[in-house]
């Protein structure tokens, strides 16, 4: 319902689908949803935005096995070494970077056989 409401809003305000808006226009729409400046009829636009944001964050930081975080880029960005078997050597690292390449549940590139 919320996606249909979003498309209706974009068509009425910008005469285009959300995906066809410029990045600036998309940012304006998303900000409007977040700040409750945009209202939908059948569903809360703010609740929709909050769920969309949560899902985007989950997808970006989840294990790549689930379809997001391609090449573990998000983990590299934040310095997360991934789903390793053993972290005992780093228990007392006190916030210092852990100098290990990230590993997914499926291993890391180069571990799989073609």
mmCIF file of C-alpha atoms in Angstrom:
data_model
loop_
_atom_site.group_PDB
_atom_site.id
_atom_site.type_symbol
_atom_site.label_atom_id
_atom_site.label_comp_id
_atom_site.label_asym_id
_atom_site.label_seq_id
_atom_site.Cartn_x
_atom_site.Cartn_y
_atom_site.Cartn_z
ATOM 1 C CA UNK A 1 0.000 0.000 0.000
ATOM 2 C CA UNK A 2 2.757 2.434 0.908
ATOM 3 C CA UNK A 3 4.622 1.898 -2.355
ATOM 4 C CA UNK A 4 1.423 2.609 -4.296
ATOM 5 C CA UNK A 5 0.889 5.751 -2.186
ATOM 6 C CA UNK A 6 4.477 6.834 -2.875
ATOM 7 C CA UNK A 7 3.999 6.406 -6.618
ATOM 8 C CA UNK A 8 0.718 8.335 -6.466
ATOM 9 C CA UNK A 9 2.409 11.162 -4.562
ATOM 10 C CA UNK A 10 5.346 11.339 -6.998
ATOM 11 C CA UNK A 11 3.016 11.294 -9.997
ATOM 12 C CA UNK A 12 0.914 14.117 -8.569
ATOM 13 C CA UNK A 13 3.829 16.286 -7.429
ATOM 14 C CA UNK A 14 6.510 15.517 -10.024
ATOM 15 C CA UNK A 15 4.648 13.822 -12.880
ATOM 16 C CA UNK A 16 7.069 10.893 -12.639
ATOM 17 C CA UNK A 17 7.618 7.655 -10.806
ATOM 18 C CA UNK A 18 9.926 7.776 -7.769
ATOM 19 C CA UNK A 19 12.618 5.817 -9.595
ATOM 20 C CA UNK A 20 12.577 8.354 -12.434
ATOM 21 C CA UNK A 21 13.057 11.390 -10.187
ATOM 22 C CA UNK A 22 16.442 13.087 -9.955
ATOM 23 C CA UNK A 23 18.541 12.264 -6.896
ATOM 24 C CA UNK A 24 17.721 15.680 -5.434
ATOM 25 C CA UNK A 25 14.000 15.096 -5.945
ATOM 26 C CA UNK A 26 14.252 11.633 -4.388
ATOM 27 C CA UNK A 27 16.082 13.111 -1.397
ATOM 28 C CA UNK A 28 13.372 15.757 -1.040
ATOM 29 C CA UNK A 29 10.639 13.101 -1.082
ATOM 30 C CA UNK A 30 12.473 10.871 1.415
ATOM 31 C CA UNK A 31 13.101 13.845 3.703
ATOM 32 C CA UNK A 32 9.429 14.730 3.460
ATOM 33 C CA UNK A 33 8.480 11.207 4.504
ATOM 34 C CA UNK A 34 10.954 11.224 7.390
ATOM 35 C CA UNK A 35 9.915 14.650 8.669
ATOM 36 C CA UNK A 36 6.209 13.867 8.214
ATOM 37 C CA UNK A 37 5.721 16.645 5.672
ATOM 38 C CA UNK A 38 4.243 14.084 3.272
ATOM 39 C CA UNK A 39 1.125 12.204 4.311
ATOM 40 C CA UNK A 40 -0.408 9.119 2.731
ATOM 41 C CA UNK A 41 -4.112 8.247 2.862
ATOM 42 C CA UNK A 42 -4.105 4.544 3.721
ATOM 43 C CA UNK A 43 -0.876 4.083 5.646
ATOM 44 C CA UNK A 44 1.528 6.158 7.716
ATOM 45 C CA UNK A 45 4.219 7.670 5.496
ATOM 46 C CA UNK A 46 6.537 7.995 8.520
ATOM 47 C CA UNK A 47 6.121 4.318 9.482
ATOM 48 C CA UNK A 48 6.817 3.387 5.863
ATOM 49 C CA UNK A 49 9.969 5.532 5.794
ATOM 50 C CA UNK A 50 11.213 4.102 9.100
ATOM 51 C CA UNK A 51 10.712 0.529 7.827
ATOM 52 C CA UNK A 52 12.376 1.374 4.516
ATOM 53 C CA UNK A 53 15.370 2.887 6.308
ATOM 54 C CA UNK A 54 15.663 -0.071 8.676
ATOM 55 C CA UNK A 55 15.498 -2.550 5.778
ATOM 56 C CA UNK A 56 18.122 -0.602 3.814
ATOM 57 C CA UNK A 57 20.493 -0.596 6.789
ATOM 58 C CA UNK A 58 19.911 -4.298 7.406
ATOM 59 C CA UNK A 59 20.560 -5.079 3.754
ATOM 60 C CA UNK A 60 23.701 -2.983 3.644
ATOM 61 C CA UNK A 61 25.253 -4.465 6.768
ATOM 62 C CA UNK A 62 23.926 -8.054 6.597
ATOM 63 C CA UNK A 63 25.973 -11.027 5.548
ATOM 64 C CA UNK A 64 26.282 -11.095 1.733
ATOM 65 C CA UNK A 65 24.668 -14.529 1.695
ATOM 66 C CA UNK A 66 21.326 -12.725 2.057
ATOM 67 C CA UNK A 67 21.769 -10.650 -1.095
ATOM 68 C CA UNK A 68 23.113 -7.300 0.126
ATOM 69 C CA UNK A 69 26.522 -6.040 1.230
ATOM 70 C CA UNK A 70 28.139 -7.101 -2.053
ATOM 71 C CA UNK A 71 31.802 -8.005 -1.603
ATOM 72 C CA UNK A 72 31.373 -7.205 2.110
ATOM 73 C CA UNK A 73 31.872 -3.536 1.273
ATOM 74 C CA UNK A 74 29.892 -2.337 4.303
ATOM 75 C CA UNK A 75 31.966 -4.503 6.616
ATOM 76 C CA UNK A 76 35.175 -3.146 5.083
ATOM 77 C CA UNK A 77 33.818 0.371 5.546
ATOM 78 C CA UNK A 78 33.253 -0.068 9.289
ATOM 79 C CA UNK A 79 36.162 -2.476 9.902
ATOM 80 C CA UNK A 80 33.998 -5.491 10.809
ATOM 81 C CA UNK A 81 35.926 -8.726 10.232
ATOM 82 C CA UNK A 82 32.793 -10.734 9.566
ATOM 83 C CA UNK A 83 31.521 -14.044 10.790
ATOM 84 C CA UNK A 84 34.677 -15.676 12.021
ATOM 85 C CA UNK A 85 34.885 -18.761 14.156
ATOM 86 C CA UNK A 86 37.071 -17.295 16.867
ATOM 87 C CA UNK A 87 37.651 -13.771 18.181
ATOM 88 C CA UNK A 88 39.452 -14.654 21.403
ATOM 89 C CA UNK A 89 42.638 -12.884 20.297
ATOM 90 C CA UNK A 90 40.658 -9.646 20.015
ATOM 91 C CA UNK A 91 38.426 -9.756 23.095
ATOM 92 C CA UNK A 92 40.381 -6.951 24.786
ATOM 93 C CA UNK A 93 41.016 -4.852 21.665
ATOM 94 C CA UNK A 94 39.201 -1.923 23.333
ATOM 95 C CA UNK A 95 37.773 -0.434 20.143
ATOM 96 C CA UNK A 96 40.964 -0.699 18.082
ATOM 97 C CA UNK A 97 40.642 -1.856 14.496
ATOM 98 C CA UNK A 98 40.792 -5.598 13.952
ATOM 99 C CA UNK A 99 43.264 -6.109 11.086
ATOM 100 C CA UNK A 100 41.475 -8.989 9.364
ATOM 101 C CA UNK A 101 39.775 -9.228 5.995
ATOM 102 C CA UNK A 102 36.032 -9.791 6.397
ATOM 103 C CA UNK A 103 34.655 -13.303 6.050
ATOM 104 C CA UNK A 104 31.061 -14.127 5.113
ATOM 105 C CA UNK A 105 29.090 -17.168 6.200
ATOM 106 C CA UNK A 106 30.058 -18.563 2.787
ATOM 107 C CA UNK A 107 33.729 -17.682 3.248
ATOM 108 C CA UNK A 108 35.432 -14.940 1.287
ATOM 109 C CA UNK A 109 36.346 -14.492 -2.378
ATOM 110 C CA UNK A 110 38.935 -17.043 -3.404
ATOM 111 C CA UNK A 111 37.777 -19.695 -0.935
ATOM 112 C CA UNK A 112 35.103 -21.127 -3.191
ATOM 113 C CA UNK A 113 35.799 -23.555 -5.970
ATOM 114 C CA UNK A 114 34.626 -22.480 -9.442
#
